[in-house]
mmCIF file of C-alpha atoms in Angstrom:
data_model
loop_
_atom_site.group_PDB
_atom_site.id
_atom_site.type_symbol
_atom_site.label_atom_id
_atom_site.label_comp_id
_atom_site.label_asym_id
_atom_site.label_seq_id
_atom_site.Cartn_x
_atom_site.Cartn_y
_atom_site.Cartn_z
ATOM 1 C CA MET W 1 45.514 5.868 47.024
ATOM 2 C CA MET W 2 46.012 4.854 43.347
ATOM 3 C CA ALA W 3 42.773 5.315 41.164
ATOM 4 C CA ASN W 4 42.775 2.079 38.684
ATOM 5 C CA VAL W 5 40.367 2.973 36.392
ATOM 6 C CA ASP W 6 39.080 6.328 34.834
ATOM 7 C CA LEU W 7 35.879 7.004 35.736
ATOM 8 C CA SER W 8 33.158 4.659 39.149
ATOM 9 C CA VAL W 9 29.782 5.031 37.813
ATOM 10 C CA ILE W 10 27.617 4.188 41.220
ATOM 11 C CA ILE W 11 24.207 3.100 40.389
ATOM 12 C CA PRO W 12 21.917 2.470 43.418
ATOM 13 C CA SER W 13 19.011 0.372 42.334
ATOM 14 C CA LYS W 14 15.579 -1.594 43.939
ATOM 15 C CA ASN W 15 13.272 -3.644 41.470
ATOM 16 C CA ASN W 16 14.366 -1.374 38.533
ATOM 17 C CA LYS W 17 13.501 -4.772 35.993
ATOM 18 C CA HIS W 18 15.748 -3.715 33.176
ATOM 19 C CA LYS W 19 16.300 -0.217 33.348
ATOM 20 C CA THR W 20 19.805 0.082 35.328
ATOM 21 C CA ALA W 21 20.821 -2.189 32.674
ATOM 22 C CA ASP W 22 20.104 0.769 29.627
ATOM 23 C CA ILE W 23 21.533 2.537 32.189
ATOM 24 C CA ILE W 24 25.002 0.795 32.388
ATOM 25 C CA ARG W 25 24.311 -0.184 28.146
ATOM 26 C CA ARG W 26 23.452 4.368 27.425
ATOM 27 C CA ILE W 27 26.088 4.925 29.318
ATOM 28 C CA SER W 28 29.113 2.634 28.124
ATOM 29 C CA GLU W 29 27.819 4.112 24.874
ATOM 30 C CA VAL W 30 28.711 7.396 25.372
ATOM 31 C CA THR W 31 31.702 7.068 27.425
ATOM 32 C CA LYS W 32 33.631 5.392 24.280
ATOM 33 C CA GLY W 33 37.910 5.831 24.872
ATOM 34 C CA LEU W 34 36.936 6.209 28.919
ATOM 35 C CA ASP W 35 38.124 3.117 31.472
ATOM 36 C CA VAL W 36 34.426 3.141 33.150
ATOM 37 C CA GLU W 37 33.262 1.244 35.539
ATOM 38 C CA PHE W 38 29.533 0.696 36.406
ATOM 39 C CA ILE W 39 28.846 -0.526 40.244
ATOM 40 C CA VAL W 40 25.206 -1.309 40.961
ATOM 41 C CA ILE W 41 24.244 -1.232 44.690
ATOM 42 C CA ASP W 42 21.316 -3.730 45.136
ATOM 43 C CA MET W 43 18.525 -2.687 47.963
ATOM 44 C CA ASN W 44 16.335 -6.056 48.223
ATOM 45 C CA SER W 45 15.976 -7.208 44.544
ATOM 46 C CA THR W 46 12.500 -8.552 44.136
ATOM 47 C CA ASP W 47 12.994 -8.580 40.596
ATOM 48 C CA ASN W 48 15.766 -9.654 38.088
ATOM 49 C CA SER W 49 16.557 -6.161 37.412
ATOM 50 C CA VAL W 50 19.726 -7.846 39.375
ATOM 51 C CA LEU W 51 20.351 -10.787 36.384
ATOM 52 C CA SER W 52 19.685 -8.393 33.503
ATOM 53 C CA ALA W 53 22.239 -5.459 34.720
ATOM 54 C CA LEU W 54 24.475 -8.766 35.120
ATOM 55 C CA ASN W 55 24.099 -9.813 31.839
ATOM 56 C CA GLU W 56 24.344 -6.804 30.510
ATOM 57 C CA ILE W 57 28.487 -6.064 31.470
ATOM 58 C CA LYS W 58 29.148 -9.282 30.338
ATOM 59 C CA LYS W 59 27.028 -9.451 27.193
ATOM 60 C CA HIS W 60 29.548 -5.822 26.619
ATOM 61 C CA LYS W 61 32.557 -7.295 28.683
ATOM 62 C CA LEU W 62 31.967 -3.933 30.301
ATOM 63 C CA ARG W 63 34.054 -3.808 34.084
ATOM 64 C CA GLY W 64 31.467 -4.007 36.590
ATOM 65 C CA CYS W 65 29.688 -5.634 39.531
ATOM 66 C CA VAL W 66 26.497 -5.153 41.526
ATOM 67 C CA ILE W 67 26.951 -5.211 45.551
ATOM 68 C CA GLN W 68 23.845 -6.291 47.665
ATOM 69 C CA SER W 69 22.617 -3.842 50.455
ATOM 70 C CA GLY W 70 20.349 -5.182 51.765
ATOM 71 C CA GLY W 71 17.339 -2.897 52.634
ATOM 72 C CA SER W 72 19.415 -0.480 53.907
ATOM 73 C CA THR W 73 18.983 3.482 52.789
ATOM 74 C CA VAL W 74 19.643 4.545 49.402
ATOM 75 C CA SER W 75 22.434 6.985 51.109
ATOM 76 C CA SER W 76 23.617 3.617 52.711
ATOM 77 C CA ALA W 77 24.048 2.044 49.230
ATOM 78 C CA LEU W 78 25.839 4.939 48.115
ATOM 79 C CA ASN W 79 28.380 4.887 50.007
ATOM 80 C CA THR W 80 29.203 1.322 49.645
ATOM 81 C CA GLY W 81 29.348 2.021 46.126
ATOM 82 C CA ILE W 82 32.162 5.413 47.305
ATOM 83 C CA TYR W 83 33.909 2.424 49.345
ATOM 84 C CA LYS W 84 34.021 -0.213 46.542
ATOM 85 C CA SER W 85 34.836 2.210 43.879
ATOM 86 C CA ASP W 86 38.034 2.245 42.037
ATOM 87 C CA GLY W 87 37.966 4.968 39.845
ATOM 88 C CA LYS W 88 39.638 8.042 40.036
ATOM 89 C CA TYR W 89 36.401 9.889 39.467
ATOM 90 C CA ILE W 90 33.267 9.293 40.430
ATOM 91 C CA THR W 91 29.791 9.929 39.697
ATOM 92 C CA PHE W 92 26.367 8.904 41.079
ATOM 93 C CA VAL W 93 23.476 8.007 38.429
ATOM 94 C CA TYR W 94 19.979 8.103 40.530
ATOM 95 C CA PRO W 95 17.212 6.080 37.865
ATOM 96 C CA SER W 96 14.080 8.063 39.138
ATOM 97 C CA LYS W 97 16.210 11.414 37.640
ATOM 98 C CA LEU W 98 18.533 10.547 34.950
ATOM 99 C CA TYR W 99 20.219 13.141 32.507
ATOM 100 C CA LYS W 100 20.888 13.317 29.212
ATOM 101 C CA ASN W 101 24.525 12.946 27.609
ATOM 102 C CA TYR W 102 26.198 14.996 30.600
ATOM 103 C CA ILE W 103 29.022 12.919 32.335
ATOM 104 C CA PRO W 104 31.524 12.839 29.301
ATOM 105 C CA GLN W 105 31.517 16.447 29.615
ATOM 106 C CA TYR W 106 31.878 16.377 32.774
ATOM 107 C CA TYR W 107 35.212 14.022 33.366
ATOM 108 C CA LYS W 108 36.347 16.843 29.916
ATOM 109 C CA THR W 109 35.401 18.953 32.894
ATOM 110 C CA ILE W 110 37.454 17.311 35.848
ATOM 111 C CA GLU W 111 40.480 16.171 34.058
ATOM 112 C CA GLU W 112 41.029 19.367 32.248
ATOM 113 C CA ASN W 113 40.995 21.509 35.767
ATOM 114 C CA ASN W 114 42.300 18.842 38.116
ATOM 115 C CA ALA W 115 39.297 19.783 40.154
ATOM 116 C CA ASP W 116 37.619 17.731 42.363
ATOM 117 C CA PHE W 117 33.532 18.854 41.679
ATOM 118 C CA VAL W 118 32.394 19.979 39.005
ATOM 119 C CA PHE W 119 29.243 20.517 38.092
ATOM 120 C CA ALA W 120 26.205 22.196 35.397
ATOM 121 C CA VAL W 121 26.399 26.352 34.749
ATOM 122 C CA PRO W 122 23.790 26.956 31.307
ATOM 123 C CA SER W 123 25.083 29.837 29.671
ATOM 124 C CA GLY W 124 21.228 31.041 30.818
ATOM 125 C CA ASP W 125 22.107 30.270 34.242
ATOM 126 C CA LYS W 126 25.417 32.027 34.726
ATOM 127 C CA GLU W 127 23.584 35.961 33.140
ATOM 128 C CA LYS W 128 22.090 35.559 36.640
ATOM 129 C CA SER W 129 24.704 34.763 38.384
ATOM 130 C CA GLU W 130 26.580 36.751 40.740
ATOM 131 C CA ILE W 131 29.214 34.204 41.314
ATOM 132 C CA VAL W 132 29.812 33.080 38.159
ATOM 133 C CA LYS W 133 29.884 37.097 36.874
ATOM 134 C CA LYS W 134 33.015 36.620 39.412
ATOM 135 C CA GLY W 135 34.311 33.820 37.657
ATOM 136 C CA LEU W 136 33.231 30.208 39.150
ATOM 137 C CA ASP W 137 36.721 29.042 38.286
ATOM 138 C CA ASN W 138 38.383 30.529 41.169
ATOM 139 C CA ILE W 139 35.479 30.493 43.716
ATOM 140 C CA SER W 140 35.569 29.008 47.299
ATOM 141 C CA GLY W 141 33.331 26.121 48.644
ATOM 142 C CA VAL W 142 32.266 29.015 51.112
ATOM 143 C CA ASP W 143 31.527 31.317 48.361
ATOM 144 C CA LEU W 144 30.034 28.267 46.414
ATOM 145 C CA LEU W 145 27.710 27.436 49.726
ATOM 146 C CA ILE W 146 26.642 30.931 50.060
ATOM 147 C CA GLY W 147 25.754 31.252 46.581
ATOM 148 C CA LEU W 148 23.749 27.860 47.059
ATOM 149 C CA ILE W 149 21.728 29.670 50.585
ATOM 150 C CA ARG W 150 20.960 32.818 48.454
ATOM 151 C CA SER W 151 20.032 30.992 45.582
ATOM 152 C CA LEU W 152 22.747 32.983 43.456
ATOM 153 C CA VAL W 153 23.779 29.143 41.890
ATOM 154 C CA ASN W 154 21.692 26.334 41.174
ATOM 155 C CA ILE W 155 23.331 23.040 41.304
ATOM 156 C CA ASP W 156 21.454 19.845 40.702
ATOM 157 C CA PHE W 157 22.793 17.333 43.971
ATOM 158 C CA SER W 158 21.778 13.650 41.248
ATOM 159 C CA ALA W 159 24.053 15.101 38.318
ATOM 160 C CA VAL W 160 28.159 16.367 39.948
ATOM 161 C CA MET W 161 30.994 14.125 39.513
ATOM 162 C CA LEU W 162 33.372 14.045 41.988
ATOM 163 C CA ASN W 163 37.383 13.605 42.582
ATOM 164 C CA ARG W 164 37.220 9.947 44.755
ATOM 165 C CA GLU W 165 40.624 10.664 46.572
ATOM 166 C CA TYR W 166 39.552 14.092 47.816
ATOM 167 C CA LEU W 167 35.895 12.244 49.113
ATOM 168 C CA LEU W 168 37.858 9.879 51.220
ATOM 169 C CA GLY W 169 40.502 11.881 52.334
ATOM 170 C CA ASN W 170 38.036 13.992 53.980
ATOM 171 C CA HIS W 171 36.031 11.689 54.892
ATOM 172 C CA ILE W 172 32.622 12.692 53.072
ATOM 173 C CA LYS W 173 30.123 10.334 52.686
ATOM 174 C CA PHE W 174 26.151 10.036 52.985
ATOM 175 C CA TYR W 175 24.115 10.185 56.298
ATOM 176 C CA GLU W 176 22.971 6.487 55.999
ATOM 177 C CA ASP W 177 20.529 7.410 58.549
ATOM 178 C CA CYS W 178 18.843 9.851 56.240
ATOM 179 C CA SER W 179 16.354 8.908 54.119
ATOM 180 C CA TYR W 180 15.734 12.540 52.582
ATOM 181 C CA GLY W 181 17.534 15.787 52.371
ATOM 182 C CA TYR W 182 20.954 13.068 51.880
ATOM 183 C CA ALA W 183 22.099 14.114 48.358
ATOM 184 C CA GLU W 184 21.895 17.876 49.629
ATOM 185 C CA ALA W 185 23.598 17.509 53.365
ATOM 186 C CA PHE W 186 26.460 15.123 51.249
ATOM 187 C CA ILE W 187 27.595 18.641 48.642
ATOM 188 C CA TYR W 188 27.127 21.077 51.539
ATOM 189 C CA ASN W 189 30.257 18.846 53.013
ATOM 190 C CA VAL W 190 31.795 18.719 49.468
ATOM 191 C CA LEU W 191 31.479 21.999 50.063
ATOM 192 C CA LEU W 192 32.959 22.667 53.491
ATOM 193 C CA CYS W 193 35.957 21.169 51.967
ATOM 194 C CA GLY W 194 37.636 23.053 50.247
ATOM 195 C CA PRO W 195 37.734 21.551 46.583
ATOM 196 C CA LYS W 196 38.616 22.813 43.425
ATOM 197 C CA ILE W 197 35.984 23.575 42.006
ATOM 198 C CA SER W 198 34.567 23.618 37.840
ATOM 199 C CA TYR W 199 31.734 23.858 35.433
ATOM 200 C CA VAL W 200 30.954 22.687 32.345
ATOM 201 C CA ASP W 201 28.218 25.541 30.431
ATOM 202 C CA ILE W 202 26.034 22.894 29.187
ATOM 203 C CA PRO W 203 21.931 22.579 30.423
ATOM 204 C CA LEU W 204 20.817 19.933 31.699
ATOM 205 C CA ARG W 205 18.059 17.845 30.128
ATOM 206 C CA ARG W 206 16.082 15.526 31.828
ATOM 207 C CA ASP W 207 15.743 11.710 29.854
ATOM 208 C CA LEU W 208 12.028 11.611 31.444
ATOM 209 C CA ALA W 209 11.488 8.425 28.621
ATOM 210 C CA ASN W 210 14.516 6.090 30.475
ATOM 211 C CA SER W 211 13.549 7.435 34.095
ATOM 212 C CA MET W 212 11.635 4.854 36.743
ATOM 213 C CA PRO W 213 8.597 6.551 39.175
ATOM 214 C CA LYS W 214 10.494 8.149 42.000
ATOM 215 C CA ASP W 215 9.091 6.528 45.199
ATOM 216 C CA ASN W 216 7.442 8.820 47.012
ATOM 217 C CA ILE W 217 8.981 9.977 50.894
ATOM 218 C CA THR W 218 5.550 10.466 52.417
ATOM 219 C CA GLY W 219 5.384 10.851 56.628
ATOM 220 C CA ASN W 220 6.713 13.131 59.776
ATOM 221 C CA SER W 221 9.472 10.900 59.638
ATOM 222 C CA ALA W 222 10.707 10.941 56.554
ATOM 223 C CA CYS W 223 10.606 14.863 56.356
ATOM 224 C CA LEU W 224 11.699 15.947 59.241
ATOM 225 C CA ASN W 225 14.945 14.084 57.737
ATOM 226 C CA ARG W 226 15.850 17.129 56.240
ATOM 227 C CA ILE W 227 16.018 19.116 58.848
ATOM 228 C CA ASP W 228 17.887 16.244 60.550
ATOM 229 C CA ALA W 229 20.908 16.664 57.850
ATOM 230 C CA MET W 230 21.205 20.077 58.071
ATOM 231 C CA LEU W 231 21.910 20.313 61.436
ATOM 232 C CA LYS W 232 24.074 17.928 61.137
ATOM 233 C CA VAL W 233 25.960 20.059 58.456
ATOM 234 C CA TYR W 234 25.785 22.772 60.384
ATOM 235 C CA GLU W 235 27.156 21.204 63.448
ATOM 236 C CA THR W 236 30.070 20.165 61.820
ATOM 237 C CA LEU W 237 30.368 24.469 59.867
ATOM 238 C CA THR W 238 30.389 25.859 63.640
ATOM 239 C CA LEU W 239 32.535 22.979 65.214
ATOM 240 C CA CYS W 240 35.251 22.975 62.074
ATOM 241 C CA HIS W 241 34.883 26.399 60.592
ATOM 242 C CA ARG W 242 33.814 28.603 63.210
ATOM 243 C CA GLU W 243 36.181 31.524 61.240
ATOM 244 C CA GLU W 244 33.295 31.867 58.370
ATOM 245 C CA THR W 245 30.932 33.760 60.669
ATOM 246 C CA LYS W 246 29.303 34.492 56.744
ATOM 247 C CA LEU W 247 27.816 30.998 56.202
ATOM 248 C CA THR W 248 27.467 30.225 59.853
ATOM 249 C CA ALA W 249 24.691 33.185 59.937
ATOM 250 C CA LEU W 250 23.234 32.727 56.516
ATOM 251 C CA PHE W 251 22.737 29.148 57.694
ATOM 252 C CA GLU W 252 21.089 30.391 61.311
ATOM 253 C CA TYR W 253 19.259 32.697 59.486
ATOM 254 C CA ASP W 254 18.366 31.341 55.924
ATOM 255 C CA LYS W 255 19.121 27.803 56.002
ATOM 256 C CA LEU W 256 17.969 25.976 58.827
ATOM 257 C CA PRO W 257 14.580 28.216 58.967
ATOM 258 C CA SER W 258 14.240 28.084 55.228
ATOM 259 C CA VAL W 259 14.381 24.027 55.539
ATOM 260 C CA VAL W 260 11.922 23.975 58.049
ATOM 261 C CA MET W 261 9.151 25.941 56.226
ATOM 262 C CA SER W 262 10.008 23.208 53.187
ATOM 263 C CA VAL W 263 8.794 20.045 55.696
ATOM 264 C CA VAL W 264 6.024 22.207 57.211
ATOM 265 C CA ASP W 265 5.065 23.332 53.452
ATOM 266 C CA MET W 266 5.182 19.448 52.423
ATOM 267 C CA LEU W 267 3.143 17.797 55.641
ATOM 268 C CA LEU W 268 1.042 20.239 54.764
ATOM 269 C CA ASN W 269 -0.230 19.251 51.290
ATOM 270 C CA GLU W 270 0.235 16.060 52.651
ATOM 271 C CA ASN W 271 -2.865 16.934 55.060
ATOM 272 C CA PHE W 272 -1.613 17.455 58.654
ATOM 273 C CA SER W 273 -3.321 19.456 60.450
ATOM 274 C CA TYR W 274 -0.758 22.714 61.581
ATOM 275 C CA SER W 275 -1.085 21.710 65.325
ATOM 276 C CA ALA W 276 -0.144 18.415 64.332
ATOM 277 C CA ILE W 277 3.256 20.034 62.691
ATOM 278 C CA LYS W 278 3.713 22.258 65.026
ATOM 279 C CA ASN W 279 3.882 19.268 68.171
ATOM 280 C CA SER W 280 6.016 17.668 65.743
ATOM 281 C CA LEU W 281 8.303 20.478 65.784
ATOM 282 C CA ARG W 282 8.071 21.744 68.861
ATOM 283 C CA LEU W 283 9.144 17.887 69.992
ATOM 284 C CA LYS W 284 12.338 17.766 68.527
ATOM 285 C CA HIS W 285 13.329 21.228 69.635
ATOM 286 C CA TYR W 286 13.090 21.949 65.503
ATOM 287 C CA ASP W 287 10.807 25.353 66.120
ATOM 288 C CA GLU W 288 13.904 26.902 67.709
ATOM 289 C CA LEU W 289 15.257 27.038 64.431
ATOM 290 C CA LEU W 290 12.952 29.659 63.137
ATOM 291 C CA LYS W 291 14.903 32.463 64.559
ATOM 292 C CA ILE W 292 15.039 35.272 61.375
ATOM 293 C CA SER W 293 17.023 38.582 61.281
ATOM 294 C CA LYS W 294 18.476 41.275 58.954
ATOM 295 C CA ILE W 295 19.365 38.832 56.657
ATOM 296 C CA THR W 296 16.691 36.972 56.621
ATOM 297 C CA PRO W 297 14.813 36.753 52.881
ATOM 298 C CA SER W 298 11.876 39.126 53.386
ATOM 299 C CA LYS W 299 9.376 36.046 51.922
ATOM 300 C CA LEU W 300 10.601 34.141 54.232
ATOM 301 C CA ARG W 301 10.750 36.645 56.924
ATOM 302 C CA ASN W 302 6.692 36.681 56.420
ATOM 303 C CA LYS W 303 5.996 32.785 55.961
ATOM 304 C CA ILE W 304 7.608 32.605 59.487
ATOM 305 C CA LEU W 305 6.069 34.720 61.040
ATOM 306 C CA LYS W 306 2.059 34.088 59.718
ATOM 307 C CA TRP W 307 3.808 30.250 60.890
ATOM 308 C CA LYS W 308 4.525 31.419 64.125
ATOM 309 C CA ILE W 309 1.504 34.360 64.917
ATOM 310 C CA THR W 310 -1.829 32.584 62.729
ATOM 311 C CA PRO W 311 -0.530 29.137 61.395
ATOM 312 C CA TRP W 312 -3.920 28.940 60.764
ATOM 313 C CA PHE W 313 -3.795 30.915 58.273
ATOM 314 C CA TYR W 314 -1.213 30.220 56.420
ATOM 315 C CA GLN W 315 -1.002 28.686 53.290
ATOM 316 C CA PRO W 316 2.202 26.757 51.679
#
């Protein structure tokens, strides 16, 4: 599908008051010279944020629109943005987690390298990362996934840029029934499809002054969504990439147990009892994911064993 603009900036928005308009203005100022469209996906706002965003677009004669997605999830809103976009490339801007002025460098890198996926790897991180020492510009999606699971490299899922045609051609989308873990699962699916990867050597600087407060997603089901999301990725891996035995083993004995234990920690911090957590995990058979082998990191192995044997002594 031919792109009509250089870049689509997709912004999920709910009751952001004037903040969405401010985001549009700041991005338009740092992307002068690029043909950018702003796609605001409004999730049933009850304030004047929609009107404010539309006024900003019209006032400065920008490309853009506001699309209503009702009371749906953020992941559903992001999917709507992907399908409504016309950009050669796409980036997602989360009002609760804004970064300063990274988009122009991302665009320059993705265009020059004809890449499908771009993220930031600051020099400080490069010195620590075995993956980048081997040459990240030629790395495969599977190798990057292995690096993510083994904590050899970090990707901030809310600051990436992607080739729209790559997403559509590989039918990659956010899991709409997951309110937690959807961004992580989306990036994992992007990498599973074999993108051409590049990176930008810049530190990502949070724009805390202009970010909206993040909604606290609490409760049993929301936390468990992250396990659901990663299990779906694992299912895709085992069905479509059976030859990737190393990655499959890492998922089984590192990633999935790690996600389950992170949910345990989160629920304990929300003052759920250990018995209630164990019952919830058992009910959905998530306790069966707490498997260990020689490739399980020692710290994770110890957490799992303590949780299984003496949960009343376990501390997050």
